[in-house]
């Protein structure tokens, strides 16, 4: 088979690493890829939003299956374009990708199908938004309706902070059209977890549990980021809770999407808040999480390619997933200053020494090549991912890789996975 992976971050490096191991695959392309991916796949210099360029390439190369990593091409309709041209592609079509692309779409879906989530109101009028905040009081959560690169959510601890957020989103339009409407939501406390399931639109196949770390500093301090690390399994998701998430959230979501006329195909990401063993949905994403994909894919024992194919072809009823009986931990190494401004082009040392460690993968995200050297290019630069017999052993393994790598001003959290070590199951 010939496979094309769309994307160029840590998630896509992990996908390429896993897909490359399949005996079904002869040729693997990645657009645009990155220097780490280039060791596994042929990188094609096409951007993820260049839908027509990607389609032309896939047709010319007779690609058997395209796997889409990030959300933006999904919301732009890459799946619709490829399917119309007769090509198999893994991911939701444009209508179904609204589950991530529009917060009011996903909140209305949950309300319609009785899926547990925070109470909310979807509002497109500024004065009405302010009045609703005054009525509800703080803490309260303000969300730009559309995609805002993970930055469109403000968890406001005071009414003033909430109103400031609404001013910035609706009046100053800091997220452009994505902020023409806001969703104002009840604040939920508890412990967050990520839950993923493959689906062909009818059948679902859940993945192992995982948890990411969104804040930039140790102890969950500082601003939100794309994710500073992740681990799997997540002990907060007990076996009983796993079943409850499948029955009360994942199944009704997939059935609801089909009933509403836009069946969802691909991988569904459910961000959860768990309190007293009760899961509620924080958000949906239409793709693998980054960095959760890195530990999950390292733990996956089954060949991923038949799973991706079965989803794309609507034939997921016969598949199972086997997992390695190990834990995995991914520590993100970021550019100093991220998620704010940071310097780029700084040479990275120690990559080969880290790569020599067993049961460890250094997944590239924001790296580039300058004068034959690997340098930092983005905010999140590497996802150093280790396997171990327990979360504690996997933490040790991942940080043994981190210790080999450095560059000027590198930043990473030192407490990734620690939450899993001495917690009480059930949230
Ligand atoms: P989202 O983009 O919807 O995942 O939101 C980003 C982050 O904001 C989440 O991972 C949570 O940490 C936080 N958040 C979002 N919605 C809520 C809520 N209703 N209550 C508490 N925290 C929330």
Short mmCIF file of C-alpha atoms and ligand atoms in Angstrom, two decimals:
data_model
loop_
_atom_site.label_atom_id
_atom_site.label_comp_id
_atom_site.label_asym_id
_atom_site.label_seq_id
_atom_site.Cartn_x
_atom_site.Cartn_y
_atom_site.Cartn_z
CA UNK A 1 0.00 0.00 0.00
CA UNK A 2 0.90 3.64 -0.43
CA UNK A 3 -0.07 5.86 2.48
CA UNK A 4 -0.01 9.65 2.76
CA UNK A 5 -0.02 11.27 6.21
CA UNK A 6 -1.05 14.95 6.29
CA UNK A 7 0.67 17.08 8.94
CA UNK A 8 4.09 17.83 10.33
CA UNK A 9 4.00 17.71 14.13
CA UNK A 10 4.73 15.23 16.91
CA UNK A 11 1.39 13.50 16.38
CA UNK A 12 2.20 12.90 12.71
CA UNK A 13 5.71 11.68 13.57
CA UNK A 14 4.12 9.12 15.92
CA UNK A 15 1.57 8.15 13.24
CA UNK A 16 4.31 7.70 10.64
CA UNK A 17 6.40 5.67 13.12
CA UNK A 18 3.45 3.35 13.78
CA UNK A 19 2.28 3.09 10.14
CA UNK A 20 5.85 2.38 8.96
CA UNK A 21 5.87 -0.80 11.06
CA UNK A 22 2.93 -2.27 9.14
CA UNK A 23 3.82 -5.08 6.72
CA UNK A 24 0.98 -3.76 4.52
CA UNK A 25 2.84 -0.54 3.70
CA UNK A 26 5.39 -0.22 0.88
CA UNK A 27 5.54 3.53 0.51
CA UNK A 28 4.88 6.22 3.09
CA UNK A 29 4.60 9.93 2.30
CA UNK A 30 4.08 12.80 4.71
CA UNK A 31 3.06 16.36 3.79
CA UNK A 32 4.80 18.48 4.88
CA UNK A 33 6.51 16.28 7.52
CA UNK A 34 9.53 17.38 9.55
CA UNK A 35 13.18 16.27 9.95
CA UNK A 36 12.21 13.41 12.30
CA UNK A 37 9.50 12.16 9.94
CA UNK A 38 11.99 12.37 7.06
CA UNK A 39 13.80 9.38 8.57
CA UNK A 40 10.65 7.24 8.07
CA UNK A 41 8.72 8.73 5.17
CA UNK A 42 9.24 10.73 2.01
CA UNK A 43 8.35 14.30 2.92
CA UNK A 44 6.30 16.22 0.35
CA UNK A 45 6.48 20.00 0.44
CA UNK A 46 2.76 20.70 0.54
CA UNK A 47 1.03 22.58 3.37
CA UNK A 48 -1.86 21.00 5.29
CA UNK A 49 -4.28 23.64 3.98
CA UNK A 50 -3.33 23.10 0.34
CA UNK A 51 -6.24 20.72 -0.26
CA UNK A 52 -6.06 20.92 -4.07
CA UNK A 53 -2.28 20.33 -4.08
CA UNK A 54 -2.66 17.34 -1.75
CA UNK A 55 -5.46 15.90 -3.90
CA UNK A 56 -3.40 16.29 -7.07
CA UNK A 57 -0.46 14.55 -5.39
CA UNK A 58 -2.62 11.69 -4.05
CA UNK A 59 -4.19 11.10 -7.48
CA UNK A 60 -0.84 11.23 -9.30
CA UNK A 61 0.81 8.83 -6.82
CA UNK A 62 -2.27 6.57 -6.59
CA UNK A 63 -2.31 6.82 -2.79
CA UNK A 64 -4.33 3.98 -1.24
CA UNK A 65 -5.09 5.71 2.04
CA UNK A 66 -4.62 9.27 3.30
CA UNK A 67 -4.49 9.88 7.06
CA UNK A 68 -5.19 13.44 8.24
CA UNK A 69 -3.45 14.58 11.45
CA UNK A 70 -4.58 18.16 12.19
CA UNK A 71 -8.07 19.67 12.38
CA UNK A 72 -7.77 22.55 9.92
CA UNK A 73 -7.78 20.48 6.68
CA UNK A 74 -10.72 18.48 8.09
CA UNK A 75 -12.78 21.61 8.67
CA UNK A 76 -11.76 22.82 5.20
CA UNK A 77 -13.31 19.67 3.71
CA UNK A 78 -10.26 17.61 2.68
CA UNK A 79 -12.25 14.39 3.26
CA UNK A 80 -15.12 15.52 1.01
CA UNK A 81 -12.70 16.44 -1.81
CA UNK A 82 -10.74 13.16 -1.61
CA UNK A 83 -13.88 11.01 -1.43
CA UNK A 84 -15.44 12.83 -4.39
CA UNK A 85 -12.29 11.89 -6.33
CA UNK A 86 -12.70 8.23 -5.31
CA UNK A 87 -9.84 8.16 -2.77
CA UNK A 88 -9.92 6.51 0.66
CA UNK A 89 -9.17 8.95 3.48
CA UNK A 90 -9.24 8.64 7.27
CA UNK A 91 -11.05 11.47 9.06
CA UNK A 92 -14.45 13.13 9.34
CA UNK A 93 -15.92 15.12 6.45
CA UNK A 94 -16.51 18.83 6.69
CA UNK A 95 -20.00 18.55 8.18
CA UNK A 96 -18.87 16.07 10.84
CA UNK A 97 -15.68 18.01 11.64
CA UNK A 98 -17.91 20.79 12.99
CA UNK A 99 -17.87 18.75 16.18
CA UNK A 100 -14.50 20.46 16.73
CA UNK A 101 -14.87 23.43 14.37
CA UNK A 102 -17.89 24.94 16.13
CA UNK A 103 -18.40 24.92 19.88
CA UNK A 104 -22.10 25.76 19.52
CA UNK A 105 -22.52 22.84 17.10
CA UNK A 106 -21.00 20.44 19.63
CA UNK A 107 -22.91 21.88 22.59
CA UNK A 108 -26.21 21.66 20.68
CA UNK A 109 -25.36 18.06 19.70
CA UNK A 110 -24.80 17.16 23.36
CA UNK A 111 -28.01 18.90 24.46
CA UNK A 112 -30.04 17.15 21.75
CA UNK A 113 -28.75 13.69 22.59
CA UNK A 114 -28.54 13.92 26.37
CA UNK A 115 -24.74 13.77 26.61
CA UNK A 116 -23.41 15.05 29.97
CA UNK A 117 -21.62 18.40 29.71
CA UNK A 118 -21.56 21.86 31.31
CA UNK A 119 -24.69 24.03 31.09
CA UNK A 120 -24.19 26.70 28.42
CA UNK A 121 -25.61 29.39 26.24
CA UNK A 122 -24.55 30.18 22.69
CA UNK A 123 -24.71 33.95 22.04
CA UNK A 124 -23.90 36.20 19.07
CA UNK A 125 -24.84 39.53 20.66
CA UNK A 126 -22.34 41.34 22.89
CA UNK A 127 -24.86 42.97 25.26
CA UNK A 128 -26.65 39.66 25.71
CA UNK A 129 -23.33 37.94 26.49
CA UNK A 130 -22.51 40.53 29.18
CA UNK A 131 -25.99 40.25 30.70
CA UNK A 132 -25.72 36.46 30.81
CA UNK A 133 -22.34 36.66 32.59
CA UNK A 134 -23.83 39.09 35.15
CA UNK A 135 -26.75 36.73 35.70
CA UNK A 136 -24.60 33.59 36.09
CA UNK A 137 -21.67 35.06 38.05
CA UNK A 138 -18.11 33.66 38.22
CA UNK A 139 -16.28 31.36 37.83
CA UNK A 140 -17.52 30.98 34.26
CA UNK A 141 -15.99 29.86 30.98
CA UNK A 142 -15.97 31.89 27.75
CA UNK A 143 -15.28 30.16 24.42
CA UNK A 144 -14.95 31.59 20.92
CA UNK A 145 -17.26 29.49 18.76
CA UNK A 146 -14.82 28.70 15.93
CA UNK A 147 -11.28 27.34 15.72
CA UNK A 148 -8.75 29.52 17.53
CA UNK A 149 -5.66 27.28 17.57
CA UNK A 150 -6.44 26.09 21.09
CA UNK A 151 -6.43 29.66 22.47
CA UNK A 152 -10.13 30.51 22.29
CA UNK A 153 -11.07 29.46 25.84
CA UNK A 154 -10.94 31.68 28.93
CA UNK A 155 -11.67 30.15 32.31
CA UNK A 156 -12.70 33.36 34.09
CA UNK A 157 -12.47 33.55 37.87
CA UNK A 158 -14.31 36.89 38.04
CA UNK A 159 -17.19 38.52 36.10
CA UNK A 160 -14.79 41.30 35.05
CA UNK A 161 -12.36 38.81 33.54
CA UNK A 162 -15.24 37.10 31.72
CA UNK A 163 -16.53 40.39 30.31
CA UNK A 164 -13.02 41.37 29.23
CA UNK A 165 -12.78 38.06 27.34
CA UNK A 166 -16.13 38.68 25.62
CA UNK A 167 -14.97 42.22 24.70
CA UNK A 168 -11.77 40.88 23.17
CA UNK A 169 -13.44 38.02 21.32
CA UNK A 170 -16.57 39.83 20.09
CA UNK A 171 -15.54 43.51 19.81
CA UNK A 172 -11.77 43.42 19.20
CA UNK A 173 -12.23 40.18 17.21
CA UNK A 174 -8.90 38.75 18.35
CA UNK A 175 -9.86 35.43 16.76
CA UNK A 176 -11.55 37.02 13.72
CA UNK A 177 -14.77 35.36 12.57
CA UNK A 178 -14.20 32.47 15.02
CA UNK A 179 -15.40 34.90 17.70
CA UNK A 180 -18.57 36.18 16.00
CA UNK A 181 -20.42 33.88 18.38
CA UNK A 182 -19.40 32.80 21.88
CA UNK A 183 -20.35 29.87 24.03
CA UNK A 184 -20.62 30.80 27.71
CA UNK A 185 -20.39 27.79 29.92
CA UNK A 186 -20.69 26.64 33.51
CA UNK A 187 -17.29 26.13 35.16
CA UNK A 188 -16.61 22.46 35.88
CA UNK A 189 -13.99 21.32 38.35
CA UNK A 190 -12.50 17.86 38.61
CA UNK A 191 -9.73 16.00 36.84
CA UNK A 192 -9.34 16.10 33.06
CA UNK A 193 -8.71 13.04 30.90
CA UNK A 194 -8.66 12.39 27.17
CA UNK A 195 -10.65 9.56 25.63
CA UNK A 196 -10.28 8.42 22.03
CA UNK A 197 -12.29 6.04 19.88
CA UNK A 198 -11.97 4.92 16.29
CA UNK A 199 -15.27 4.90 14.43
CA UNK A 200 -16.57 4.12 10.95
CA UNK A 201 -19.74 6.13 11.61
CA UNK A 202 -21.60 3.18 13.16
CA UNK A 203 -19.19 0.97 15.09
CA UNK A 204 -16.79 2.27 17.73
CA UNK A 205 -13.48 0.94 18.98
CA UNK A 206 -12.20 2.77 22.08
CA UNK A 207 -8.49 3.31 22.70
CA UNK A 208 -6.63 3.07 26.01
CA UNK A 209 -7.03 6.02 28.38
CA UNK A 210 -4.63 8.94 28.47
CA UNK A 211 -4.13 12.32 30.06
CA UNK A 212 -2.31 15.41 28.89
CA UNK A 213 -0.82 18.43 30.69
CA UNK A 214 -2.04 21.69 29.21
CA UNK A 215 -0.36 24.29 31.41
CA UNK A 216 3.17 25.39 30.65
CA UNK A 217 4.70 25.08 34.15
CA UNK A 218 4.97 22.38 36.82
CA UNK A 219 2.00 22.01 39.13
CA UNK A 220 -0.39 23.07 36.32
CA UNK A 221 0.69 26.70 36.61
CA UNK A 222 0.92 29.33 33.87
CA UNK A 223 -0.94 29.71 30.58
CA UNK A 224 -2.51 26.91 28.52
CA UNK A 225 -0.43 25.40 25.73
CA UNK A 226 -1.01 22.86 22.98
CA UNK A 227 0.11 20.27 25.57
CA UNK A 228 3.35 19.83 27.54
CA UNK A 229 3.23 16.07 27.97
CA UNK A 230 0.92 13.08 28.25
CA UNK A 231 0.74 9.59 29.63
CA UNK A 232 -1.22 6.41 29.12
CA UNK A 233 -2.94 4.64 30.80
CA UNK A 234 -4.58 7.28 33.02
CA UNK A 235 -5.57 5.71 36.37
CA UNK A 236 -8.39 8.27 36.79
CA UNK A 237 -10.21 6.25 34.11
CA UNK A 238 -11.01 3.02 35.95
CA UNK A 239 -12.49 0.05 34.07
CA UNK A 240 -15.98 0.99 35.29
CA UNK A 241 -15.52 4.60 34.25
CA UNK A 242 -14.20 3.48 30.86
CA UNK A 243 -17.47 1.59 30.27
CA UNK A 244 -19.54 4.51 31.46
CA UNK A 245 -17.72 6.91 29.11
CA UNK A 246 -18.38 4.54 26.20
CA UNK A 247 -22.06 4.05 27.05
CA UNK A 248 -23.07 7.57 28.11
CA UNK A 249 -20.79 9.66 25.89
CA UNK A 250 -19.07 7.94 22.95
CA UNK A 251 -21.95 5.77 21.71
CA UNK A 252 -24.62 8.51 21.95
CA UNK A 253 -22.26 10.97 20.23
CA UNK A 254 -21.64 8.69 17.25
CA UNK A 255 -25.30 7.61 17.06
CA UNK A 256 -26.40 11.25 17.41
CA UNK A 257 -24.11 12.43 14.61
CA UNK A 258 -25.51 9.71 12.32
CA UNK A 259 -29.10 10.48 13.28
CA UNK A 260 -28.53 14.19 12.64
CA UNK A 261 -27.44 13.37 9.08
CA UNK A 262 -23.66 13.73 9.33
CA UNK A 263 -22.11 10.43 10.38
CA UNK A 264 -18.71 10.84 12.02
CA UNK A 265 -15.81 8.76 10.66
CA UNK A 266 -12.22 8.78 11.95
CA UNK A 267 -10.96 9.18 15.46
CA UNK A 268 -13.11 11.01 17.97
CA UNK A 269 -11.31 12.78 20.80
CA UNK A 270 -13.39 13.48 23.86
CA UNK A 271 -11.92 15.87 26.43
CA UNK A 272 -13.48 14.94 29.79
CA UNK A 273 -13.84 16.44 33.23
CA UNK A 274 -14.21 13.75 35.90
CA UNK A 275 -15.58 14.44 39.35
CA UNK A 276 -16.80 11.84 41.84
CA UNK A 277 -16.52 9.21 39.10
CA UNK A 278 -18.90 11.17 36.86
CA UNK A 279 -17.55 12.07 33.41
CA UNK A 280 -18.72 15.17 31.54
CA UNK A 281 -17.59 16.42 28.14
CA UNK A 282 -15.35 19.51 28.03
CA UNK A 283 -14.89 19.41 24.27
CA UNK A 284 -14.63 17.18 21.23
CA UNK A 285 -11.79 17.15 18.76
CA UNK A 286 -11.97 15.62 15.30
CA UNK A 287 -8.48 14.04 15.34
CA UNK A 288 -5.80 12.42 17.48
CA UNK A 289 -4.58 14.53 20.37
CA UNK A 290 -1.07 15.90 20.31
CA UNK A 291 0.76 14.86 22.53
CA UNK A 292 -1.61 12.01 23.58
CA UNK A 293 -1.01 10.23 20.25
CA UNK A 294 2.66 9.74 21.09
CA UNK A 295 2.22 7.56 24.23
CA UNK A 296 -0.93 5.88 22.86
CA UNK A 297 0.73 4.81 19.62
CA UNK A 298 3.81 3.55 21.45
CA UNK A 299 1.54 1.35 23.56
CA UNK A 300 -0.48 0.05 20.61
CA UNK A 301 0.48 -3.51 19.76
CA UNK A 302 -1.92 -4.03 16.84
CA UNK A 303 -1.10 -2.95 13.33
CA UNK A 304 -2.78 0.46 12.98
CA UNK A 305 -3.22 0.32 9.20
CA UNK A 306 -6.15 -2.17 9.12
CA UNK A 307 -7.88 -0.01 11.75
CA UNK A 308 -7.49 3.17 9.73
CA UNK A 309 -8.63 1.38 6.59
CA UNK A 310 -11.65 -0.18 8.30
CA UNK A 311 -12.78 3.26 9.52
CA UNK A 312 -12.38 4.80 6.08
CA UNK A 313 -14.26 1.92 4.41
CA UNK A 314 -17.09 1.69 6.97
CA UNK A 315 -16.06 -1.81 8.09
CA UNK A 316 -14.93 -1.47 11.69
CA UNK A 317 -17.20 -4.25 13.01
CA UNK A 318 -14.51 -6.98 12.94
CA UNK A 319 -11.50 -5.15 14.43
CA UNK A 320 -9.91 -5.27 17.85
CA UNK A 321 -6.97 -3.35 19.34
CA UNK A 322 -4.28 -5.02 21.39
CA UNK A 323 -2.10 -3.00 23.72
CA UNK A 324 1.36 -3.59 25.13
CA UNK A 325 1.06 -4.22 28.83
CA UNK A 326 3.22 -1.17 29.51
CA UNK A 327 2.75 2.46 30.36
CA UNK A 328 4.05 5.30 28.17
CA UNK A 329 4.96 8.86 29.05
CA UNK A 330 5.68 11.71 26.64
CA UNK A 331 7.58 14.79 27.84
CA UNK A 332 7.35 17.76 25.48
CA UNK A 333 10.53 19.80 25.14
CA UNK A 334 9.60 23.35 24.12
CA UNK A 335 11.31 26.56 23.08
CA UNK A 336 11.94 28.89 26.04
CA UNK A 337 9.19 31.55 26.10
CA UNK A 338 6.50 29.30 24.56
CA UNK A 339 3.46 29.77 24.47
CA UNK A 340 4.62 33.40 24.11
CA UNK A 341 7.45 34.57 21.85
CA UNK A 342 10.58 32.47 21.46
CA UNK A 343 13.80 32.42 19.46
CA UNK A 344 14.21 29.85 16.66
CA UNK A 345 17.14 28.39 14.73
CA UNK A 346 18.92 27.18 17.89
CA UNK A 347 20.90 23.95 17.32
CA UNK A 348 19.65 20.93 19.30
CA UNK A 349 22.27 18.70 20.95
CA UNK A 350 22.06 15.10 22.07
CA UNK A 351 19.41 13.72 19.71
CA UNK A 352 21.54 10.71 18.75
CA UNK A 353 22.41 9.86 22.35
CA UNK A 354 18.70 9.93 23.28
CA UNK A 355 17.76 7.86 20.22
CA UNK A 356 20.18 5.13 21.36
CA UNK A 357 18.08 4.45 24.49
CA UNK A 358 15.84 1.35 24.29
CA UNK A 359 12.05 1.75 24.56
CA UNK A 360 12.37 5.47 23.90
CA UNK A 361 11.33 7.55 20.90
CA UNK A 362 12.17 11.17 20.27
CA UNK A 363 9.23 12.42 18.19
CA UNK A 364 9.90 15.65 16.33
CA UNK A 365 7.33 18.47 16.29
CA UNK A 366 8.71 21.99 15.70
CA UNK A 367 12.15 21.11 14.33
CA UNK A 368 13.89 22.24 11.16
CA UNK A 369 17.25 21.83 9.48
CA UNK A 370 19.77 24.65 9.10
CA UNK A 371 23.27 24.12 7.73
CA UNK A 372 22.90 20.38 8.17
CA UNK A 373 21.94 20.67 11.85
CA UNK A 374 18.59 20.06 13.54
CA UNK A 375 17.31 23.31 15.08
CA UNK A 376 14.16 24.43 16.90
CA UNK A 377 11.55 25.96 14.64
CA UNK A 378 8.27 25.94 16.61
CA UNK A 379 7.00 26.25 20.16
CA UNK A 380 6.72 22.56 20.93
CA UNK A 381 9.90 21.04 19.55
CA UNK A 382 10.22 17.38 20.64
CA UNK A 383 8.06 14.75 22.33
CA UNK A 384 10.40 12.42 24.20
CA UNK A 385 8.35 9.29 24.83
CA UNK A 386 9.36 6.34 27.00
CA UNK A 387 7.81 2.95 27.73
CA UNK A 388 8.00 1.23 31.11
CA UNK A 389 6.41 -1.52 33.16
CA UNK A 390 4.59 1.15 35.20
CA UNK A 391 3.89 4.87 34.83
CA UNK A 392 6.78 5.46 37.27
CA UNK A 393 9.17 3.45 35.09
CA UNK A 394 7.94 5.18 31.94
CA UNK A 395 8.47 8.59 33.57
CA UNK A 396 12.03 7.60 34.42
CA UNK A 397 12.61 6.34 30.88
CA UNK A 398 11.25 9.50 29.24
CA UNK A 399 13.30 11.81 31.46
CA UNK A 400 16.45 9.73 30.81
CA UNK A 401 16.00 10.76 27.16
CA UNK A 402 15.23 14.38 28.06
CA UNK A 403 18.48 14.51 30.08
CA UNK A 404 20.52 13.78 26.95
CA UNK A 405 19.00 16.62 24.90
CA UNK A 406 19.43 20.34 25.20
CA UNK A 407 19.50 23.64 23.39
CA UNK A 408 19.61 27.25 24.46
CA UNK A 409 16.61 28.19 26.65
CA UNK A 410 14.92 24.77 26.33
CA UNK A 411 11.88 24.43 28.57
CA UNK A 412 10.04 21.33 29.74
CA UNK A 413 7.93 20.34 32.71
CA UNK A 414 9.57 18.14 35.31
CA UNK A 415 6.33 16.67 36.66
CA UNK A 416 4.80 14.93 33.64
CA UNK A 417 2.92 11.81 34.75
CA UNK A 418 3.35 12.51 38.44
CA UNK A 419 -0.40 13.00 38.87
CA UNK A 420 -0.88 9.34 37.92
CA UNK A 421 1.46 8.04 40.62
CA UNK A 422 -0.30 8.64 43.89
CA UNK A 423 -3.85 9.27 42.98
CA UNK A 424 -7.09 7.82 44.16
CA UNK A 425 -8.96 6.24 41.23
CA UNK A 426 -12.25 7.90 40.30
CA UNK A 427 -11.41 11.62 40.31
P1 LIG B 1 -11.28 23.42 25.23
O1 LIG B 1 -10.56 24.11 24.10
O2 LIG B 1 -12.77 23.51 25.18
O3 LIG B 1 -10.73 22.06 25.52
O4 LIG B 1 -10.81 24.17 26.55
C1 LIG B 1 -9.46 24.26 26.91
C2 LIG B 1 -9.30 24.00 28.38
O5 LIG B 1 -10.08 24.94 29.12
C3 LIG B 1 -9.80 22.64 28.82
O6 LIG B 1 -8.87 21.63 28.65
C4 LIG B 1 -10.10 22.90 30.28
O7 LIG B 1 -8.90 22.87 31.04
C5 LIG B 1 -10.61 24.31 30.27
N1 LIG B 1 -12.09 24.32 30.21
C6 LIG B 1 -12.85 24.33 29.11
N2 LIG B 1 -14.16 24.31 29.41
C7 LIG B 1 -14.22 24.26 30.76
C8 LIG B 1 -15.31 24.26 31.71
N3 LIG B 1 -16.58 24.29 31.32
N4 LIG B 1 -14.98 24.20 33.02
C9 LIG B 1 -13.69 24.20 33.43
N5 LIG B 1 -12.64 24.23 32.59
C10 LIG B 1 -12.90 24.27 31.27
#
